[in-house]
CSV table of C-alpha atoms and ligand atoms in Angstrom, one decimal:
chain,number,residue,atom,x,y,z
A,1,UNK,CA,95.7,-106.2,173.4
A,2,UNK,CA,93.7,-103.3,175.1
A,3,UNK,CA,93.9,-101.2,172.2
A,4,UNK,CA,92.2,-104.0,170.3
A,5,UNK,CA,89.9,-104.5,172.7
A,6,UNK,CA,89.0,-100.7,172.2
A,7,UNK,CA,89.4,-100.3,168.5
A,8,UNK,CA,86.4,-103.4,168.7
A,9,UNK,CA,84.5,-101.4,171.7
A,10,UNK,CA,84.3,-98.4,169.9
A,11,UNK,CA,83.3,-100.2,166.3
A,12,UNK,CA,80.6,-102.2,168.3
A,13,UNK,CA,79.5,-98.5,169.4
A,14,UNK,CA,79.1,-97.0,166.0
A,15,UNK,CA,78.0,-100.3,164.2
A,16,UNK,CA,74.9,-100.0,167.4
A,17,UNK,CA,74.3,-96.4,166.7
A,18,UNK,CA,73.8,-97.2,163.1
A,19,UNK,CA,71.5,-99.8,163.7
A,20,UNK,CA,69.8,-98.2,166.1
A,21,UNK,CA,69.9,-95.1,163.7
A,22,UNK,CA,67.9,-97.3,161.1
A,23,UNK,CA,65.4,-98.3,163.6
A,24,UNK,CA,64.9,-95.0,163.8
A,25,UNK,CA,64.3,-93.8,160.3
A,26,UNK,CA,62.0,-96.5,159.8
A,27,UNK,CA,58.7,-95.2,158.7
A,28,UNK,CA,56.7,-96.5,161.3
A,29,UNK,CA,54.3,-99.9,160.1
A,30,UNK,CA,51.4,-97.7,158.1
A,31,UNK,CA,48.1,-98.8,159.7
A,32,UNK,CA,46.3,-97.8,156.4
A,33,UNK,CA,48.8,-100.4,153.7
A,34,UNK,CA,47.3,-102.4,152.0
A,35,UNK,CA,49.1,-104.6,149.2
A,36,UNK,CA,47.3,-104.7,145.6
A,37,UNK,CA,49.4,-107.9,143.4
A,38,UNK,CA,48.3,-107.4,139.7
A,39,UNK,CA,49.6,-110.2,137.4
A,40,UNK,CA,51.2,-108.3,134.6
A,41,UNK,CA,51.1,-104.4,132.9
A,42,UNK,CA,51.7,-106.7,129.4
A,43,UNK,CA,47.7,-107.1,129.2
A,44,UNK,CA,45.5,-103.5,129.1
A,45,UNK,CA,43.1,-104.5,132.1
A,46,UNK,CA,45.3,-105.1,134.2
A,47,UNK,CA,47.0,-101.4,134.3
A,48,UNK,CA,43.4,-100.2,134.6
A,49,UNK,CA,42.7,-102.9,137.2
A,50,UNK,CA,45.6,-101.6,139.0
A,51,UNK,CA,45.2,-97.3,138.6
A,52,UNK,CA,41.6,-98.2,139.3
A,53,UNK,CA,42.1,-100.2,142.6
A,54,UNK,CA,44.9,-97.5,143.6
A,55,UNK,CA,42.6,-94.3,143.4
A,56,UNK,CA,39.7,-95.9,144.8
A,57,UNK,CA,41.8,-97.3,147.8
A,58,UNK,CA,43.4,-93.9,148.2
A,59,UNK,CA,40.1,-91.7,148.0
A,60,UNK,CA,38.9,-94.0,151.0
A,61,UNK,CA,41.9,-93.1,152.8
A,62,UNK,CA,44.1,-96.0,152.6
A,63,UNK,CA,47.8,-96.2,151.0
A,64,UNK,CA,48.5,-98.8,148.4
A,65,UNK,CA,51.2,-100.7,147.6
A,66,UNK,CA,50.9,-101.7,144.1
A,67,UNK,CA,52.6,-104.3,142.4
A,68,UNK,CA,53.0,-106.3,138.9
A,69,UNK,CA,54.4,-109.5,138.9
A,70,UNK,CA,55.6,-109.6,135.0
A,71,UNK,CA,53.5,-112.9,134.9
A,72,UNK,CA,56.3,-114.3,136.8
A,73,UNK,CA,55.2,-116.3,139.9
A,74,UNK,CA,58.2,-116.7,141.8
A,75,UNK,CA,58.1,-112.1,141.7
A,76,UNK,CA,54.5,-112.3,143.0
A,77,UNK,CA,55.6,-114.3,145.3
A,78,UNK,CA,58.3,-112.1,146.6
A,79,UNK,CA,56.4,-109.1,146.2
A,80,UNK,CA,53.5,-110.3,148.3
A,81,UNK,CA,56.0,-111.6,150.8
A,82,UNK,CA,57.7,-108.1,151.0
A,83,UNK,CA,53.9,-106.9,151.5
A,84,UNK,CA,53.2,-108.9,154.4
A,85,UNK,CA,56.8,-107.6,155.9
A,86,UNK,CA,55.9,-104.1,155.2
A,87,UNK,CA,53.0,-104.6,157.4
A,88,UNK,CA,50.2,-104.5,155.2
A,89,UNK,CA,46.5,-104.7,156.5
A,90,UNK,CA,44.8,-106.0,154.0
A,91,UNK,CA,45.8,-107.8,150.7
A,92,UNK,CA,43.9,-108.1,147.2
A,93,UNK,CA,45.5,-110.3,144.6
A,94,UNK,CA,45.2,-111.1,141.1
A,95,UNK,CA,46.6,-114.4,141.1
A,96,UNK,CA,49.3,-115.5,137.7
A,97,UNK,CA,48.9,-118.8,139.0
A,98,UNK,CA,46.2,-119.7,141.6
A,99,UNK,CA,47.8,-122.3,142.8
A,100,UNK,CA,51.2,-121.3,143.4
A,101,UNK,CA,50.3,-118.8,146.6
A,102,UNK,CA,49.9,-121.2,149.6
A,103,UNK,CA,52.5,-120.9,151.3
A,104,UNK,CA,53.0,-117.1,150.8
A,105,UNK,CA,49.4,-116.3,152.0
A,106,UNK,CA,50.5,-119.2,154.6
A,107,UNK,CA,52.0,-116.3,156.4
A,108,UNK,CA,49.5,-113.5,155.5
A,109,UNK,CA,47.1,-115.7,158.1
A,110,UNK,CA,49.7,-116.2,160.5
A,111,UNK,CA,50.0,-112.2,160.8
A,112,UNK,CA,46.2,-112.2,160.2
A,113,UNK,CA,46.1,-110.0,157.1
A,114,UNK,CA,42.8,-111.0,155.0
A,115,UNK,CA,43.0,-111.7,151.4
A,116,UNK,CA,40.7,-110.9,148.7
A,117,UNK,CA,41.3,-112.9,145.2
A,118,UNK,CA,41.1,-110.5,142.8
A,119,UNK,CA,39.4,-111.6,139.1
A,120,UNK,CA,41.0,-114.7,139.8
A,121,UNK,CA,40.5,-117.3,142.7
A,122,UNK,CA,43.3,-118.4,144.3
A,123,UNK,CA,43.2,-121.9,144.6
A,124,UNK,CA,44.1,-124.3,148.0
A,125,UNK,CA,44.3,-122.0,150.3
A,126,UNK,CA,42.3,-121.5,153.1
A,127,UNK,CA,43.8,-117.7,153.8
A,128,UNK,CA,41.8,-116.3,151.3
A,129,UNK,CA,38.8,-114.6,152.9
A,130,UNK,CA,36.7,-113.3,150.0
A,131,UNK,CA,36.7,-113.3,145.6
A,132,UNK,CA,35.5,-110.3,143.7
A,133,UNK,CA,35.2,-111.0,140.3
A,134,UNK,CA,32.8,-110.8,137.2
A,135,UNK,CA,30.5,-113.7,136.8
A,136,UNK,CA,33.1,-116.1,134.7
A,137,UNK,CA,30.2,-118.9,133.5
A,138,UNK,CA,28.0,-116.4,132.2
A,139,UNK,CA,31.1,-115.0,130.3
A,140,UNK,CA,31.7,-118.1,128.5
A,141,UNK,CA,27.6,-118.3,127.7
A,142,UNK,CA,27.7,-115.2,126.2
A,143,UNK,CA,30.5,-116.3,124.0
A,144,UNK,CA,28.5,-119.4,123.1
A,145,UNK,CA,25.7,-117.9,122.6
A,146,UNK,CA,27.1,-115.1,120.2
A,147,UNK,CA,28.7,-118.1,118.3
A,148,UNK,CA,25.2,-120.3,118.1
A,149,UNK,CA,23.4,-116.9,116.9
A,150,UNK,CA,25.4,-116.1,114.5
A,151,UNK,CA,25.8,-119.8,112.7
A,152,UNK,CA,22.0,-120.1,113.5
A,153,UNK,CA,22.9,-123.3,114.9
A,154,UNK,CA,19.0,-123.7,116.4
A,155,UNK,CA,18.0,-123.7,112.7
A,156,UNK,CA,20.8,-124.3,109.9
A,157,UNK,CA,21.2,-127.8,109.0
A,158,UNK,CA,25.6,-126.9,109.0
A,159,UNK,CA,28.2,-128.7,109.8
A,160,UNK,CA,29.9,-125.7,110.6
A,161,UNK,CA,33.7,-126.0,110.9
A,162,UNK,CA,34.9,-124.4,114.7
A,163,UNK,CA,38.2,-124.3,116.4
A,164,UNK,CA,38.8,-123.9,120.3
A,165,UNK,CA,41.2,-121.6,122.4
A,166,UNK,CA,41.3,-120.9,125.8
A,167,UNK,CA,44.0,-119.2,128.4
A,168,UNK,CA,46.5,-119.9,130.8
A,169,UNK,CA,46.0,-123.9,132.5
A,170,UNK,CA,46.7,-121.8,135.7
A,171,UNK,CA,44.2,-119.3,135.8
A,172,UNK,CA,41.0,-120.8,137.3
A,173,UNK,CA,38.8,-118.6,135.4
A,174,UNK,CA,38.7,-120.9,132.4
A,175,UNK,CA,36.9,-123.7,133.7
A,176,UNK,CA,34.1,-121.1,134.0
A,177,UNK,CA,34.7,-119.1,130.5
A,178,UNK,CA,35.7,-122.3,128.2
A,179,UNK,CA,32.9,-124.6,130.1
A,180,UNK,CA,30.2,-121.9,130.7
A,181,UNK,CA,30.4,-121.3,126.2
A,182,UNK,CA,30.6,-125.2,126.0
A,183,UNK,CA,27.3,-125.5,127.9
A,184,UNK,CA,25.5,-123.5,124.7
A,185,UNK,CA,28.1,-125.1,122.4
A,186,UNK,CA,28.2,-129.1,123.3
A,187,UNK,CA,24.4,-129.8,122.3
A,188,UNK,CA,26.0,-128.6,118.7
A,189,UNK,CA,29.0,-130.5,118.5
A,190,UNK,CA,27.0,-133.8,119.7
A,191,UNK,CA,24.6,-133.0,116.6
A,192,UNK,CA,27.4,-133.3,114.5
A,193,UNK,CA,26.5,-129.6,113.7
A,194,UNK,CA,29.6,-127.9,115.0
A,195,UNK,CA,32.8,-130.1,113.9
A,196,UNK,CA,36.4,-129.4,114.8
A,197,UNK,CA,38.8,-130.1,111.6
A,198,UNK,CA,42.2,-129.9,114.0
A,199,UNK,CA,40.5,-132.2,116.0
A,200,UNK,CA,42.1,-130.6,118.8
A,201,UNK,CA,39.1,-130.3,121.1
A,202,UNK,CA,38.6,-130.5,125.0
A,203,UNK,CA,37.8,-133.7,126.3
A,204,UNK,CA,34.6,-133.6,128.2
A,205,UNK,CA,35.5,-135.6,131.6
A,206,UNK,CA,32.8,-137.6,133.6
A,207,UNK,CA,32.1,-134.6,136.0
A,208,UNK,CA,31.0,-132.9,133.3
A,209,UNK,CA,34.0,-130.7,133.2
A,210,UNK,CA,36.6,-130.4,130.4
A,211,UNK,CA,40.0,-131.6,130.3
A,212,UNK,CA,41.5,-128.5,127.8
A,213,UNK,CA,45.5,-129.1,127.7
A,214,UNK,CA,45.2,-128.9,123.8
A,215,UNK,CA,43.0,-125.7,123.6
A,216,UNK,CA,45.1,-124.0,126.6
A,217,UNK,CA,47.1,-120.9,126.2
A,218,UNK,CA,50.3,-120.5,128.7
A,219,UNK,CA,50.3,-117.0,129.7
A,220,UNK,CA,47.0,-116.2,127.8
A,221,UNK,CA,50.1,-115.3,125.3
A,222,UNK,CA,48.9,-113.7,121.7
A,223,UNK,CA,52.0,-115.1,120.0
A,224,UNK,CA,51.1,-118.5,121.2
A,225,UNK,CA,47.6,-118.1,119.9
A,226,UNK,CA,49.1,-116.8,116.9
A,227,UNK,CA,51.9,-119.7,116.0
A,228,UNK,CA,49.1,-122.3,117.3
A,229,UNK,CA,46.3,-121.1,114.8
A,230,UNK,CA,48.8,-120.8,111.9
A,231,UNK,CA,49.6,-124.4,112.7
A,232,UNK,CA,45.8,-125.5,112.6
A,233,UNK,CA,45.3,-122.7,109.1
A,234,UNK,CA,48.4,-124.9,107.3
A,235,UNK,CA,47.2,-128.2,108.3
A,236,UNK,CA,44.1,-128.3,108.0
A,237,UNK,CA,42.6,-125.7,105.9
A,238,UNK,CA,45.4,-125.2,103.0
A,239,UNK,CA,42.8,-127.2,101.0
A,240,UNK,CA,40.1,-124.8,100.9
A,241,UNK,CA,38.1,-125.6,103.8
A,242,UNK,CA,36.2,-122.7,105.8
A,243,UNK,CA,37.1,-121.5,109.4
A,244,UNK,CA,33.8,-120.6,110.6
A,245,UNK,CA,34.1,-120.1,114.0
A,246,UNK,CA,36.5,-119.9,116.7
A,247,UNK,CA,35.4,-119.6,120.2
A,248,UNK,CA,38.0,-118.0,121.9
A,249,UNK,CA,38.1,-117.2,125.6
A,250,UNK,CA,39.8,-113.5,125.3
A,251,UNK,CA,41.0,-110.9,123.6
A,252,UNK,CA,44.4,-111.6,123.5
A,253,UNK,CA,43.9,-115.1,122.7
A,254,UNK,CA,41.4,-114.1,119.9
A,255,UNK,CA,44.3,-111.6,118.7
A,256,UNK,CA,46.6,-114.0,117.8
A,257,UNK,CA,43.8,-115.8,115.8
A,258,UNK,CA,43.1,-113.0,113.8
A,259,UNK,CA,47.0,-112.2,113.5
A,260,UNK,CA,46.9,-115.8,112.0
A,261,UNK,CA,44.3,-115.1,109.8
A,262,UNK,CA,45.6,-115.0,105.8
A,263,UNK,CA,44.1,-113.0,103.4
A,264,UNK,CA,41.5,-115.7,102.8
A,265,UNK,CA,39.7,-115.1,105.8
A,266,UNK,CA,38.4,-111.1,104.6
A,267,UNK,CA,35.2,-109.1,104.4
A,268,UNK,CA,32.2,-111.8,104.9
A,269,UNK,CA,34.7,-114.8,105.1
A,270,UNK,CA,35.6,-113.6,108.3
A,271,UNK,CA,35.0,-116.5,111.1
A,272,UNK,CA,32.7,-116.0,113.9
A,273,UNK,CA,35.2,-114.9,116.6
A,274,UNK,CA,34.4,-114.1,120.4
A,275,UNK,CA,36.5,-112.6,122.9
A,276,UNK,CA,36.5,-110.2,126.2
A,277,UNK,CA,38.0,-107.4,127.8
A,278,UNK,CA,37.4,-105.4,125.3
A,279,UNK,CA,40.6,-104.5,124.9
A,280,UNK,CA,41.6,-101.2,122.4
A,281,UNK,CA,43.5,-103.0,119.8
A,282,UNK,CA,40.5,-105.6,119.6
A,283,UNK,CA,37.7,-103.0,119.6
A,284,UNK,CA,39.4,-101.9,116.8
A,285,UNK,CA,39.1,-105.2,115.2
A,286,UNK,CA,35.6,-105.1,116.2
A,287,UNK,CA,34.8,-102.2,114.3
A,288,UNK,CA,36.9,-103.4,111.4
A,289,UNK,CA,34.5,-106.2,111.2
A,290,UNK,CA,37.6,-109.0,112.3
A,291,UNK,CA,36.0,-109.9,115.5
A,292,UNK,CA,32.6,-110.5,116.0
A,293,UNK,CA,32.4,-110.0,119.8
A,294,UNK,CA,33.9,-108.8,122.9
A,295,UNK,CA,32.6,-109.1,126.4
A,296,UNK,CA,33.0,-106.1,128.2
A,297,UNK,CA,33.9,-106.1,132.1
A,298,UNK,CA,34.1,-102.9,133.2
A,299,UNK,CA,36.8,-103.1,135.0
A,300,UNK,CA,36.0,-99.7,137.3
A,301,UNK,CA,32.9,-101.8,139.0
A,302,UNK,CA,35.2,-104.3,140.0
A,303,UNK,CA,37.8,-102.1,141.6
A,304,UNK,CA,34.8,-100.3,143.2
A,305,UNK,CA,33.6,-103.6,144.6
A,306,UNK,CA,36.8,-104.8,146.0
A,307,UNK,CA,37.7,-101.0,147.5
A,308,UNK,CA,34.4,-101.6,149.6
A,309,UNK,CA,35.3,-105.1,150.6
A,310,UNK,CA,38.8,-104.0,152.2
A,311,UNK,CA,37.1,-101.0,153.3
A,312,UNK,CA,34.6,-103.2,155.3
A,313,UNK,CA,37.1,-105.7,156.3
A,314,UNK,CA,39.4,-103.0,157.7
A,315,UNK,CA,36.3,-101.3,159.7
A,316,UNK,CA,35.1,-104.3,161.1
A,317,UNK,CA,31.9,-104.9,159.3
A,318,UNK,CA,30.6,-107.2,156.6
A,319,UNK,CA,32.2,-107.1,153.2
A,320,UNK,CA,29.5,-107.2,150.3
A,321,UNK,CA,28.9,-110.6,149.0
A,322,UNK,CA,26.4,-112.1,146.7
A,323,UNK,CA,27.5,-115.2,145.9
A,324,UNK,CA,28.2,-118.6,148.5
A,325,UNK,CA,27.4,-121.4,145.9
A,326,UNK,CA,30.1,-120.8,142.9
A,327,UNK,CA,33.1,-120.6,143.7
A,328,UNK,CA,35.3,-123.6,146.1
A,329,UNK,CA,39.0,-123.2,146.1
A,330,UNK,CA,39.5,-126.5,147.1
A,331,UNK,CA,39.1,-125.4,151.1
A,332,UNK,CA,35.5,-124.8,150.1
A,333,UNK,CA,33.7,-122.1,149.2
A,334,UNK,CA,35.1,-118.9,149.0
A,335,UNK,CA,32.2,-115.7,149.7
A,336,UNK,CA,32.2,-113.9,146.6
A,337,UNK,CA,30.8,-110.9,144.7
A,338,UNK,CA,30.3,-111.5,141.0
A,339,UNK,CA,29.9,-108.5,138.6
A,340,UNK,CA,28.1,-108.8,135.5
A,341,UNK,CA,29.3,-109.0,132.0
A,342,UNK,CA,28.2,-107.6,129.2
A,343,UNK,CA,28.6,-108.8,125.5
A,344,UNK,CA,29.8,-106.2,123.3
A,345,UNK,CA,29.7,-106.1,119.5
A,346,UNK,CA,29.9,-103.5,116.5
A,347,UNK,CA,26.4,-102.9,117.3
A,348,UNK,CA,26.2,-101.8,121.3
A,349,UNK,CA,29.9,-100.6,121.8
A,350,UNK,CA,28.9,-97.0,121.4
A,351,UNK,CA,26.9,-97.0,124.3
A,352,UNK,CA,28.5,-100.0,126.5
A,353,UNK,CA,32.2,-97.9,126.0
A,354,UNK,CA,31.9,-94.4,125.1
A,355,UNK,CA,28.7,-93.0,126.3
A,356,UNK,CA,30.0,-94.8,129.7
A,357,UNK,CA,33.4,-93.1,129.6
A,358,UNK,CA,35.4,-96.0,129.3
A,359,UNK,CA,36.9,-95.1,126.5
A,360,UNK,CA,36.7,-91.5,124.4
A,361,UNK,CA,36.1,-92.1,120.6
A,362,UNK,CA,39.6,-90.9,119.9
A,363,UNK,CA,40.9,-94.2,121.4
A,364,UNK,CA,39.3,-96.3,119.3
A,365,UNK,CA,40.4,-94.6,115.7
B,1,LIG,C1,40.7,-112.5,133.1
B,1,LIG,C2,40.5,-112.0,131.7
B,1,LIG,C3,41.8,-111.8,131.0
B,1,LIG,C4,42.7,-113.0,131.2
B,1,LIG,C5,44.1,-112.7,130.7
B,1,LIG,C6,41.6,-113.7,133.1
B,1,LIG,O1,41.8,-114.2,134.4
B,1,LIG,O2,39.5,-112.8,133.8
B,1,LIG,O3,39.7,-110.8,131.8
B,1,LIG,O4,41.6,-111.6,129.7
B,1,LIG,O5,42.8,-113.4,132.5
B,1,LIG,O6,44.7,-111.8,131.4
């Protein structure tokens, strides 16, 4: 019995040493963490979202954790959790879903770690202290109004023949893009100027909001886009009629279109097509003459923004805003910074890419 009792003394000891060994090696909680949650590295901005928000943290002297969820939400969820454990100061997220992140960021307030939504507002929560992002309503006008330009809706009698696509029913941006181009777009489609042969069209709802299920992309996934569009091309225009426009809300979504596309739809047949990001493997489509427009977001103003808004946040002082009107996450309304887009076309991309050194020529060939 008392050599049990000793053989179980002296495991207790070593099994305490070890623990307390651990303790031990544990780096200390870094003062400086803070957590950056990117949605996925499938889509290009993103990966420059992230790099950028990573060496702008770290030339203001912070460390970053940075993370992609592989547009999964239960891993963003667990990645911003292991954050928060880490001891993080500070957190800036890119939301997959905006709504999914309430009772993660439940405990980022507890511990009293602000949160910055990132591009996309996080929705419900009231942890979420500020939103950096471009200025999504203006995005989707630019796209309308790149679409009413070329048609020359103000002044040709039409009907033109347009179909709709929009991203992910999670992503709270696309009330803003797909409503913001509707704005320039509905006065059109009420003429009976713009008509939708699919017929798959947003319903516009009382508020004067749109319910877009049908036009929705999960994911903002291009072979979605793609399988949907070949659909809409084999149902309804099989018998000859002409595509002439497709408002679509980004670059990926627009990619599938174009993938979609038959050999019908060449040279000045091409529909009037709008995206954003300005992606490489659009620009390219862009300057092949597939895609009429891009917006560009440049993506390095954004990370800049946000850097100074944890910076400020972390020293005590007021983060930049300029917007208090726009944007309510349902907890009301979240202090913002918008950025400004730009639309990008065949025309202006030199200048709006290159001469900026977003891109070198050589990326686009
Ligand atoms: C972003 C877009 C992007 C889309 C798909 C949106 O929330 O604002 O820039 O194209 O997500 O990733």
């Amino acid at each position: 019995m008392k050599r049990i009792l000793a053989i179980l003394l002296a495991l207790a000891m070593v099994f305490t040493l070890a623990a307390c060994g651990e303790k031990e090696e544990a780096a200390p909680a870094d003062s400086n963490l803070v957590g950056v949650a990117m949605p996925t590295k499938d889509l290009q901005r993103w990966n420059q979202d992230g790099d950028n928000m990573k060496a702008q943290l770290e030339a203001a002297g912070y460390t970053v954790d940075l993370q992609y969820g592989a547009n999964d939400i239960a891993t963003q969820v667990s990645q911003i959790e292991n954050m928060i454990a880490n001891g993080c100061k500070a957190l800036v997220i890119a939301a997959i879903d905006g709504d999914s992140l309430g009772t993660v960021l439940a405990q980022a307030k507890e511990a009293g770690i602000p949160v910055i939504a990132y591009d996309r507002l996080i929705m419900n929560s009231d942890a979420v202290s500020y939103y950096a992002t471009f200025d999504n309503w203006l995005v989707g006008v630019k796209q309308g109004q790149f679409i009413e330009e070329k048609l020359d809706l103000a002044n040709a009698a039409g009907p033109f023949n347009i179909e709709f696509i929009t991203g992910d029913p999670g992503d709270n941006n696309i009330n803003f893009f797909f409503d913001g181009a509707m704005s320039v777009l509905q006065p059109y489609v009420e003429a009976g100027k713009l008509v939708c042969p699919s017929g798959q069209m947003a319903t516009l709802k009382e508020d004067g909001s749109y319910d877009k299920a049908v036009v929705a992309t999960p994911g903002w996934d291009t072979a979605t886009a793609q399988t949907r569009f070949e659909n809409i091309l084999s149902s309804y225009y099989a018998d000859g009629t002409v595509l002439d426009a497709v408002l679509a809300s980004n670059d990926s979504t627009a990619c599938g279109v174009e993938n979609a596309l038959d050999a019908n739809y060449t040279g000045t047949n091409v529909p009037v097509i709008t995206g954003q990001d300005c992606d490489i493997a659009i620009m390219k489509n862009l300057i092949a003459g597939k895609q009429g427009m891009s917006v560009f977001k440049d993506t390095r103003t954004l990370a800049a923004k946000v850097s100074e808004m944890v910076d400020a946040l972390m020293k005590g002082s007021e983060p930049p805003i300029n917007d208090t009107e726009t944007y309510d996450n349902g907890t009301g309304i979240i202090p913002s910074f918008l950025c400004e887009p730009v639309a990008c076309t065949s025309e202006n991309y030199k200048e709006l890419l290159i001469d900026s050194g977003y891109y070198t020529e050589a990326d686009l060939q």
